[in-house]
XYZ file of C-alpha atoms in Angstrom:
693
model
C 81.159 131.165 4.105
C 81.275 134.026 1.713
C 78.688 132.459 -0.481
C 76.375 131.677 2.448
C 76.493 135.187 3.837
C 75.316 136.850 0.660
C 71.467 137.420 0.485
C 69.361 138.484 -2.465
C 67.439 141.837 -2.132
C 63.750 141.538 -0.917
C 60.883 142.711 -3.170
C 58.250 144.963 -1.352
C 54.729 143.540 -1.119
C 51.954 145.885 -2.522
C 49.152 146.722 0.033
C 45.763 145.161 -0.526
C 43.043 147.421 -1.995
C 40.798 146.611 1.055
C 43.444 147.410 3.660
C 42.273 149.688 6.555
C 45.003 152.137 5.669
C 43.790 152.456 2.090
C 43.125 156.076 0.994
C 40.299 154.945 -1.215
C 38.497 153.403 1.723
C 38.902 156.468 3.837
C 37.607 158.715 1.073
C 34.678 156.441 0.490
C 33.645 156.530 4.114
C 33.876 160.336 4.212
C 31.844 160.569 1.042
C 29.105 158.359 2.422
C 28.906 160.433 5.600
C 28.805 163.691 3.661
C 26.112 162.415 1.349
C 24.064 161.229 4.312
C 24.354 164.574 6.022
C 23.535 166.478 2.863
C 20.546 164.263 2.247
C 19.256 164.838 5.735
C 19.778 168.599 5.429
C 18.056 168.827 2.073
C 15.176 166.696 3.342
C 14.703 169.012 6.314
C 14.896 172.111 4.143
C 12.366 170.611 1.726
C 10.037 169.853 4.644
C 10.303 173.352 6.084
C 10.061 175.231 2.791
C 7.447 173.090 1.062
C 5.327 171.103 3.491
C 5.365 173.415 6.548
C 6.042 176.770 4.834
C 2.542 178.374 5.211
C 2.355 177.653 8.934
C 5.823 179.001 9.643
C 5.281 182.024 7.433
C 2.132 183.066 9.350
C 3.823 182.387 12.679
C 6.806 184.496 11.668
C 4.582 187.396 10.696
C 2.615 187.205 13.943
C 5.698 187.073 16.061
C 7.868 189.526 14.179
C 5.602 192.434 13.120
C 3.301 194.510 15.315
C 1.144 197.483 14.339
C 0.990 200.209 16.982
C -1.523 203.087 16.454
C -0.201 206.609 17.052
C -2.623 208.927 18.848
C -3.694 212.067 16.955
C -4.132 215.438 18.635
C -7.770 216.402 19.191
C -9.100 219.582 17.571
C -9.479 222.738 19.642
C -12.702 224.619 20.440
C -12.927 228.370 19.826
C -15.536 230.971 20.715
C -17.078 233.218 18.068
C -14.229 235.723 18.383
C -11.493 233.134 17.867
C -10.532 232.738 21.527
C -9.403 229.194 22.255
C -11.624 227.889 25.051
C -10.577 224.220 24.867
C -6.958 223.529 24.017
C -4.380 220.779 24.328
C -1.343 220.671 26.551
C 1.552 218.268 26.831
C 1.423 215.857 29.760
C 4.502 213.879 30.828
C 3.621 210.197 31.090
C 5.769 207.412 32.527
C 5.121 204.152 30.702
C 6.492 200.634 30.924
C 7.133 198.430 27.920
C 6.025 194.921 29.009
C 8.525 193.249 26.678
C 11.518 195.246 27.841
C 11.686 193.595 31.285
C 13.124 190.101 31.162
C 12.062 188.728 34.553
C 9.408 189.098 37.203
C 12.056 189.999 39.762
C 13.386 192.821 37.607
C 9.881 194.141 36.957
C 8.933 194.126 40.634
C 12.169 195.847 41.615
C 11.587 198.530 38.990
C 8.026 199.172 40.164
C 9.176 199.470 43.778
C 11.777 202.100 42.881
C 9.314 203.941 40.638
C 6.618 204.043 43.333
C 9.127 205.486 45.796
C 10.230 208.215 43.372
C 6.654 209.126 42.443
C 5.677 209.410 46.096
C 8.755 211.512 46.802
C 7.774 213.886 43.952
C 4.322 214.460 45.430
C 2.281 211.772 43.622
C 1.577 209.233 46.320
C 1.730 205.842 44.608
C 1.596 202.209 45.698
C 3.247 199.322 43.894
C -0.159 197.650 43.641
C -1.439 200.678 41.704
C 1.383 200.361 39.184
C 0.865 196.609 38.811
C -2.829 197.126 38.121
C -2.092 199.709 35.434
C 0.541 197.475 33.901
C -1.982 194.626 33.609
C -4.629 196.800 31.907
C -5.995 194.572 29.095
C -7.078 197.523 26.948
C -3.560 198.061 25.596
C -1.783 196.456 22.654
C 0.732 193.759 23.788
C 3.698 195.823 22.561
C 2.187 199.185 23.449
C 3.767 200.863 26.496
C 1.375 200.963 29.468
C 0.983 204.354 31.181
C 1.850 204.033 34.857
C 1.907 207.690 35.930
C 0.429 210.791 34.275
C 1.298 214.470 34.677
C 4.665 213.631 36.145
C 6.926 216.383 37.413
C 9.577 217.479 34.913
C 12.376 216.933 37.462
C 11.359 213.312 37.933
C 11.225 212.789 34.176
C 14.786 214.140 33.871
C 15.933 211.944 36.753
C 14.554 208.810 35.111
C 16.154 209.780 31.828
C 19.543 210.261 33.442
C 19.365 207.051 35.514
C 17.760 204.779 32.955
C 19.720 201.766 34.255
C 17.726 201.957 37.505
C 14.400 202.030 35.630
C 14.565 199.269 32.992
C 11.560 199.308 30.659
C 10.393 202.750 31.854
C 9.934 205.331 29.091
C 9.216 209.035 29.415
C 6.494 210.033 26.945
C 4.745 213.282 26.186
C 1.091 213.192 25.099
C -1.577 215.794 24.433
C -4.432 216.151 26.939
C -7.331 218.603 27.172
C -6.847 221.945 28.910
C -9.462 224.584 29.718
C -8.041 228.131 29.787
C -11.271 229.491 31.331
C -11.640 226.793 33.956
C -15.238 225.699 34.520
C -16.775 228.417 32.291
C -18.925 226.686 29.682
C -18.385 223.219 31.167
C -21.904 221.966 30.419
C -21.925 222.977 26.778
C -18.288 222.021 26.080
C -18.467 218.593 27.737
C -15.457 216.374 28.381
C -13.606 213.361 27.008
C -12.929 210.023 28.646
C -11.664 206.507 27.985
C -13.862 204.705 25.475
C -16.021 201.985 27.016
C -16.428 198.484 25.558
C -20.044 199.301 24.655
C -19.030 202.488 22.845
C -16.280 200.646 21.003
C -18.731 197.954 19.898
C -21.276 200.525 18.727
C -18.646 202.289 16.633
C -17.531 199.231 14.705
C -19.956 199.851 11.830
C -19.746 203.642 11.884
C -17.876 205.481 9.108
C -15.693 207.303 11.633
C -14.402 203.972 12.987
C -13.228 203.072 9.471
C -11.640 206.445 8.730
C -10.314 207.059 12.243
C -10.023 203.671 13.979
C -10.485 203.438 17.745
C -8.498 201.338 20.179
C -9.509 200.201 23.656
C -7.118 202.734 25.155
C -8.464 205.730 23.154
C -10.509 208.634 24.479
C -13.844 209.780 23.082
C -16.207 212.698 23.638
C -18.529 211.846 26.507
C -20.718 214.948 26.846
C -21.561 218.282 25.273
C -19.902 219.465 22.078
C -17.072 216.992 22.631
C -19.607 214.211 22.151
C -21.799 215.605 19.365
C -18.854 216.733 17.215
C -16.614 213.744 17.917
C -16.206 213.082 14.167
C -14.725 216.541 13.566
C -12.640 216.890 16.707
C -11.055 213.448 16.529
C -7.870 213.282 14.502
C -6.786 210.475 12.208
C -4.455 208.100 14.097
C -1.032 207.301 12.688
C 0.374 203.783 12.406
C 3.777 202.398 13.341
C 4.857 198.910 12.162
C 7.444 197.437 14.539
C 9.527 194.295 14.219
C 9.770 192.362 17.488
C 11.384 189.142 18.610
C 9.636 186.149 20.105
C 9.601 187.853 23.505
C 7.829 190.912 22.076
C 10.912 193.062 22.451
C 10.923 195.743 19.717
C 13.820 195.386 17.313
C 13.268 198.099 14.711
C 10.601 200.311 13.117
C 9.595 199.078 9.665
C 7.314 201.927 8.637
C 5.473 204.872 10.164
C 2.446 206.982 9.149
C 2.147 210.269 10.994
C -1.175 211.088 12.752
C -3.321 213.965 11.455
C -4.778 216.378 14.059
C -8.537 216.836 14.277
C -10.428 219.888 13.052
C -11.058 222.917 15.250
C -14.602 224.058 16.051
C -15.664 227.689 16.225
C -18.780 228.220 18.312
C -21.476 230.871 18.251
C -20.807 231.232 21.999
C -19.116 234.400 23.231
C -16.975 233.288 26.158
C -17.252 236.734 27.776
C -21.066 236.610 27.647
C -20.943 233.022 28.888
C -18.803 234.041 31.853
C -21.100 236.983 32.623
C -24.171 234.724 32.538
C -22.560 232.157 34.828
C -21.311 234.782 37.256
C -24.647 236.589 37.597
C -26.588 233.321 37.815
C -24.335 231.888 40.539
C -24.568 235.069 42.598
C -28.353 235.170 42.302
C -28.792 231.485 43.129
C -26.726 231.897 46.260
C -28.466 235.108 47.275
C -31.919 233.497 47.300
C -30.706 230.117 48.644
C -31.801 228.345 45.455
C -30.717 224.772 44.652
C -29.911 225.750 41.062
C -30.788 227.686 37.948
C -30.024 228.284 34.298
C -29.785 230.930 31.597
C -30.184 230.712 27.822
C -29.136 233.637 25.602
C -29.759 233.652 21.828
C -29.543 235.920 18.801
C -33.072 235.841 17.314
C -31.852 237.096 13.952
C -30.122 233.812 13.097
C -30.822 231.430 16.003
C -27.224 231.364 17.234
C -26.670 230.698 20.938
C -24.601 233.314 22.767
C -24.522 231.617 26.169
C -25.930 228.622 28.048
C -25.338 228.753 31.780
C -26.255 226.122 34.346
C -25.644 226.161 38.087
C -24.269 224.326 39.961
C -21.504 223.425 37.569
C -18.393 221.238 37.558
C -14.749 221.472 36.571
C -13.995 219.572 33.323
C -10.343 219.432 34.366
C -11.363 216.619 36.732
C -11.941 214.415 33.684
C -8.492 215.016 32.181
C -6.544 211.726 32.259
C -9.640 210.013 33.642
C -11.859 210.543 36.660
C -12.177 207.942 39.398
C -15.395 205.956 39.604
C -15.900 207.143 43.158
C -15.669 210.814 42.189
C -17.916 210.377 39.134
C -20.563 208.586 41.171
C -20.383 211.345 43.781
C -21.038 213.994 41.120
C -24.025 212.031 39.799
C -25.415 211.240 43.234
C -25.256 214.834 44.416
C -28.725 216.228 45.106
C -27.881 219.312 43.070
C -26.524 217.204 40.169
C -23.786 219.516 38.858
C -23.412 217.414 35.683
C -26.976 218.310 34.601
C -27.239 221.039 31.963
C -30.365 222.717 33.296
C -30.571 225.142 30.364
C -31.737 222.398 28.013
C -31.974 219.109 29.917
C -34.418 220.367 32.563
C -38.037 221.282 31.867
C -39.959 223.652 34.145
C -43.457 225.102 34.274
C -42.926 228.405 32.430
C -45.515 230.204 34.545
C -46.632 233.608 33.317
C -43.960 233.728 30.592
C -46.356 231.339 28.794
C -49.030 234.043 28.714
C -47.493 235.275 25.461
C -48.754 232.015 23.917
C -52.231 232.326 25.434
C -52.578 235.944 24.330
C -51.407 235.005 20.829
C -53.934 232.159 20.649
C -56.776 234.448 21.758
C -55.942 237.201 19.274
C -54.998 234.918 16.385
C -58.166 232.811 16.557
C -60.426 235.835 16.990
C -61.639 234.769 20.423
C -60.605 238.286 21.496
C -59.200 241.367 19.808
C -57.092 244.302 20.942
C -60.190 246.025 22.391
C -61.565 243.033 24.300
C -61.470 243.417 28.080
C -62.418 241.715 31.311
C -62.903 243.080 34.804
C -60.195 241.796 37.115
C -61.196 241.898 40.769
C -58.264 239.756 41.885
C -59.838 236.285 41.677
C -61.412 234.214 38.891
C -63.960 231.495 39.659
C -64.787 228.760 37.191
C -68.391 228.727 36.052
C -70.580 226.274 37.925
C -67.766 225.307 40.259
C -67.511 225.777 44.029
C -64.594 225.603 46.410
C -61.065 226.922 46.542
C -59.930 224.537 43.774
C -62.188 226.500 41.406
C -60.446 229.820 42.087
C -57.441 231.378 40.355
C -55.937 234.442 42.019
C -53.515 237.167 41.076
C -50.217 237.397 42.890
C -50.811 238.847 46.346
C -54.545 239.111 45.495
C -54.051 242.328 43.480
C -57.000 243.702 41.500
C -56.272 245.341 38.142
C -59.812 246.417 37.269
C -60.645 246.432 33.565
C -57.845 244.852 31.524
C -57.315 243.802 27.923
C -54.563 241.626 26.442
C -51.972 244.420 26.495
C -52.516 245.499 30.089
C -52.969 241.891 31.259
C -49.489 241.065 29.984
C -47.918 244.138 31.565
C -49.330 243.526 35.054
C -49.516 239.704 34.623
C -53.240 239.344 35.344
C -53.979 235.710 36.163
C -57.686 236.554 36.149
C -57.675 237.691 32.516
C -55.813 234.633 31.269
C -57.881 232.257 33.400
C -60.929 233.783 31.727
C -59.365 233.093 28.317
C -58.513 229.511 29.325
C -62.100 228.761 30.339
C -63.562 230.421 27.251
C -61.330 228.336 24.999
C -62.578 225.146 26.661
C -66.217 226.144 26.566
C -65.911 227.040 22.879
C -63.602 224.143 21.951
C -65.895 223.079 19.128
C -65.039 226.383 17.454
C -61.402 226.884 18.445
C -60.171 223.364 19.100
C -57.025 223.089 21.217
C -55.869 226.588 20.287
C -53.526 227.141 23.236
C -51.673 223.846 22.732
C -51.579 224.303 18.947
C -50.122 227.802 19.290
C -47.488 226.603 21.762
C -46.394 223.848 19.401
C -46.222 226.225 16.448
C -43.634 228.219 18.432
C -41.570 225.079 19.061
C -42.735 224.169 22.570
C -43.338 220.505 23.306
C -40.490 219.324 21.068
C -36.709 219.518 21.240
C -35.219 222.613 19.628
C -32.550 220.554 17.842
C -29.624 222.429 19.372
C -26.322 220.621 18.751
C -26.020 219.234 22.266
C -27.031 215.842 23.700
C -29.912 214.825 25.951
C -32.149 217.826 25.252
C -35.546 217.799 26.950
C -38.619 218.080 24.739
C -40.742 219.652 27.432
C -44.460 218.945 27.331
C -47.570 220.681 26.026
C -50.742 219.034 27.359
C -54.145 218.754 25.735
C -57.057 216.319 26.156
C -55.519 213.809 23.749
C -52.062 213.737 25.337
C -53.549 213.462 28.821
C -55.680 210.492 27.773
C -52.685 208.871 26.073
C -50.562 209.249 29.194
C -53.258 207.551 31.221
C -53.544 204.683 28.741
C -49.767 204.176 28.663
C -49.255 204.365 32.423
C -52.475 204.387 34.450
C -50.621 204.083 37.756
C -48.629 207.276 37.199
C -51.555 209.074 35.527
C -54.726 207.679 37.118
C -57.083 210.283 35.610
C -57.163 210.583 31.818
C -60.038 213.069 31.645
C -59.585 216.740 30.733
C -61.343 219.389 32.804
C -61.906 223.118 32.562
C -59.287 223.603 35.258
C -56.738 221.802 33.077
C -57.352 224.328 30.324
C -57.019 227.240 32.734
C -53.795 225.845 34.195
C -52.381 225.544 30.681
C -53.396 229.120 29.878
C -51.371 230.245 32.921
C -48.317 228.143 32.038
C -48.935 225.800 34.951
C -50.171 222.247 35.391
C -48.455 219.871 32.996
C -46.956 222.591 30.789
C -43.179 222.161 30.766
C -40.422 223.940 28.844
C -36.664 224.254 29.054
C -35.032 227.678 29.405
C -33.682 227.305 25.856
C -37.204 226.657 24.538
C -38.523 229.722 26.370
C -35.726 231.897 24.968
C -36.442 230.540 21.496
C -40.161 231.288 21.945
C -39.479 234.928 22.746
C -36.844 235.209 20.031
C -39.251 233.788 17.461
C -42.009 236.201 18.399
C -39.557 239.103 18.482
C -38.072 238.430 15.028
C -41.481 238.261 13.356
C -42.197 234.522 13.547
C -39.036 232.857 12.198
C -38.559 229.759 14.362
C -34.937 228.600 14.392
C -33.319 225.394 15.472
C -30.585 226.973 17.614
C -26.970 226.682 16.474
C -24.161 226.430 18.992
C -21.416 225.506 16.496
C -20.695 228.028 13.766
C -17.826 226.634 11.718
C -15.450 223.683 11.367
C -11.872 224.848 10.765
C -8.673 223.288 9.467
C -5.512 224.801 10.975
C -3.131 221.957 10.113
C -1.817 223.417 6.859
C 1.082 225.782 6.367
C -1.222 228.515 5.083
C -4.050 230.426 6.776
C -6.907 228.764 8.577
C -9.409 227.180 6.204
C -13.145 226.825 6.725
C -14.029 223.164 6.205
C -17.743 223.862 6.481
C -20.098 226.424 7.956
C -23.307 225.602 9.759
C -25.874 227.987 8.355
C -28.911 229.184 10.348
C -31.622 226.517 10.461
C -35.182 227.779 10.053
C -37.813 225.281 11.202
C -40.874 227.227 10.084
C -42.337 230.670 9.688
C -45.105 231.453 12.158
C -47.553 233.946 10.723
C -47.908 236.961 13.012
C -50.470 239.481 11.813
C -50.169 243.115 12.982
C -53.463 242.872 14.863
C -51.965 240.030 16.879
C -48.441 241.350 17.249
C -49.072 244.973 18.243
C -51.016 244.514 21.518
C -48.661 241.724 22.636
C -45.530 243.777 21.898
C -47.029 246.755 23.712
C -47.840 244.602 26.715
C -44.358 243.071 26.863
C -42.647 246.447 26.535
C -44.842 247.702 29.335
C -43.456 245.030 31.656
C -40.139 246.905 31.794
C -41.218 250.466 30.928
C -44.717 251.122 32.302
C -45.885 252.009 35.775
C -47.209 248.798 37.233
C -45.086 246.669 34.920
C -43.900 243.595 36.806
C -40.240 244.260 35.900
C -40.284 248.070 35.907
C -38.286 248.128 39.132
C -35.759 245.659 37.727
C -35.025 247.949 34.753
C -35.000 251.180 36.689
C -32.122 253.294 35.362
C -31.785 251.247 32.169
C -31.974 253.293 28.935
C -35.118 251.748 27.438
C -35.389 254.534 24.869
C -32.262 253.449 23.006
C -32.726 249.767 23.799
C -36.408 248.789 24.334
C -36.731 245.467 26.163
C -39.879 243.365 25.753
C -40.155 241.034 28.731
C -42.384 238.833 30.850
C -41.931 237.702 34.412
C -43.135 234.354 35.683
C -43.724 232.780 39.064
C -44.271 229.057 38.581
C -45.763 226.897 41.304
C -43.927 223.678 42.163
C -45.782 221.139 44.276
C -44.222 220.803 47.716
C -41.564 223.455 47.081
C -41.109 227.184 46.795
C -42.115 228.797 43.494
C -39.634 228.909 40.626
C -38.674 232.362 39.365
C -38.769 232.767 35.571
C -37.874 235.699 33.334
C -38.025 235.879 29.529
C -37.262 238.828 27.250
C -35.942 240.046 23.911
C -34.437 243.326 22.728
C -34.021 245.769 21.270
C -37.503 245.975 19.816
C -38.394 245.920 16.927
C -35.220 244.258 15.560
C -33.953 242.116 18.430
C -30.449 240.708 18.606
C -30.855 239.228 22.085
C -33.459 236.840 23.479
C -33.000 235.216 26.854
C -34.669 233.162 29.527
C -33.677 232.809 33.173
C -34.936 230.186 35.622
C -33.976 230.234 39.290
C -35.330 227.168 41.054
C -37.382 228.016 44.148
C -36.408 231.635 43.598
C -39.843 233.129 44.308
C -41.217 235.956 42.150
C -39.875 236.180 38.617
C -39.023 239.852 38.906
C -36.941 239.569 42.067
C -35.770 235.953 41.725
C -34.705 235.879 38.065
C -34.961 239.496 36.897
C -31.581 240.653 38.278
C -29.762 238.111 36.099
C -31.570 239.377 32.996
C -30.821 242.998 33.889
C -27.137 242.221 34.421
C -26.909 240.689 30.946
C -28.959 243.363 29.153
C -26.745 246.050 30.701
C -23.744 244.497 29.007
C -25.291 243.270 25.775
C -26.802 246.698 25.126
C -23.424 248.355 25.638
C -24.673 250.468 28.548
C -22.181 248.685 30.812
C -18.849 247.369 29.464
C -18.719 243.608 29.040
C -15.890 242.286 31.181
C -13.450 239.838 29.643
C -13.769 236.360 31.056
C -10.909 235.661 33.485
C -8.503 233.064 32.134
C -6.336 230.748 34.224
C -3.685 230.552 31.493
C -2.702 232.611 28.422
C -5.491 232.647 25.869
C -4.705 232.002 22.214
C -6.742 233.905 19.648
C -6.967 232.175 16.272
C -7.284 234.356 13.196
C -10.045 232.957 11.040
C -11.447 234.031 7.649
C -13.984 236.824 7.513
C -17.468 235.670 8.410
C -20.453 235.321 6.147
C -23.227 237.948 6.060
C -24.912 236.024 8.881
C -21.802 235.851 11.023
C -22.721 236.317 14.681
C -21.893 239.532 16.474
C -22.128 240.188 20.181
C -22.326 243.960 20.375
C -25.923 244.996 19.877
C -26.382 248.423 18.273
C -28.850 250.609 20.162
C -32.163 251.544 18.583
C -32.193 255.233 17.688
C -35.822 255.872 18.547
C -38.334 254.064 20.701
C -41.046 252.222 18.723
C -44.682 253.393 18.930
C -45.515 250.407 21.112
C -43.473 251.898 23.960
C -45.688 254.976 23.994
C -48.798 252.832 23.930
C -47.557 250.827 26.896
C -46.824 253.994 28.817
C -50.328 255.340 28.220
C -51.885 252.049 29.298
C -49.804 252.026 32.481
């Protein structure tokens, strides 16, 4: 039993190499899986980095980087004395970043709360208004959209403190135009407004659009100096490069170039003279129940413009931050058209102020001389002509007896100048179109070239231009023939003769300065005030002489004497207007005009220069339907001469906000000055006029 119970020890059996529990098998399986995964990963990476890399690279750049222009401050506008007459102020703007609001519900809720707060602060606002502004397509996709402008400071603080209630709303501060003197100078200064698609398209090839790029949301000069000197006033925009995610939410700023402010402009305008001209014009227009009027004041020594006034006027502040279409259309549709700059955009019959031209033509051609005379019995009848249409009468039928060029100017004898007009036509083979040629030599019939837009050229008729008008438009001008009466009408400054107040002022300034015809300057200098040092003059606009009109003493003397007699002699048509004015120290050569307007009351016109013989002031005044030139327009001229001569202090223009005066470098020898030194002694022509009177 003992032997049977004993068993031999068992030998373990080695596992098979292919057993499921084999470590080698497990490792092999893991290795295969890892290799498969790695192969797939590398294949995908190779596809993305090699085959599809360009497409994904462009897409990444488009999605991740945005360029946002930074608006540059516009240059200021100064008067000749350095007073800032157009400035910039900071406006608080509430904007919404379209990418900062994740859902439509959140956006709508934010706009509802914002509209309520704006209305509560005094800016009545509807949610629909905010939605329309938010959808404005003129803005960059990542550029905040302005929803409310000129927001109250308290509301801005409230939104800043309770930002969680206004997601996506940002409080920004931007520069907008401000006018310290209100509406004074509105027509010549102009205004800025949002650039239109047509303007943006026109600018694409312009140098300024390359140097100072425009965006659809930018503003541009729309009228006046703001428009003509857009290149100088506009600053150079900055540029901000922003990284955004796929939802256009800004992540970080990559780079930033600061904007550069525009250059300042210094005008030849004296804002105090401008305010005086506008004040006196407005008072006179209202006193005679006129629909409107204008004044142009120049310095004949260099052609600089001291003032351009037009009435009725408008308030450029209405255009700050944009004017509604309804309001703009109302301004344009108004019968008085307050947006029209009558001083240079309107052309009127100059009436008897044109007699300077007719007298010059007669004396210069030799048709008459200083001793030539004609008997004025109050009415002139054309030779071989019968009926009332053949008669030209003096004002109120006055008879001036025997008159020459000097006396005819002083008393404004229509008879004498009608006689000259007929003689010129009868003897046209000898003298040609002398009246029209003389007018054009003094700049009439063409734009003066002043640095303002939409200037009228006026019109100087002659047989050729009348025939051409008929050929071009026979319905509007059915008769292309020239008659003796046409020549007489032209000699009297009537008929088709048209001139702007600025042209008339330039005519009298040119004659007064000895024949130097200027293209008027309204901008004096371009200034750079952006540096740390003193103001620098970028460039200066020198006086522009168009031509020199030859004025011989035999022509000048009787005309000067006649014009001085208008204000100084007994019987002078403006002697009553200048009663009490010191003409000895400041001789004023002037001419009144009463211009007929078909179907309306006569326009009142007044033109003058002084002091003679070295004038520093030339002006023209037109009061529409104002009646006689002496009573309708003369008071405005007297008001200005009182102050420009120093006989009455020139009041400072009232300002609605503190006025900044910029210190600029000393002027050149031709720098404009407003104060006109009195003449120590009266010229001989004054005595001659007195004797003739």
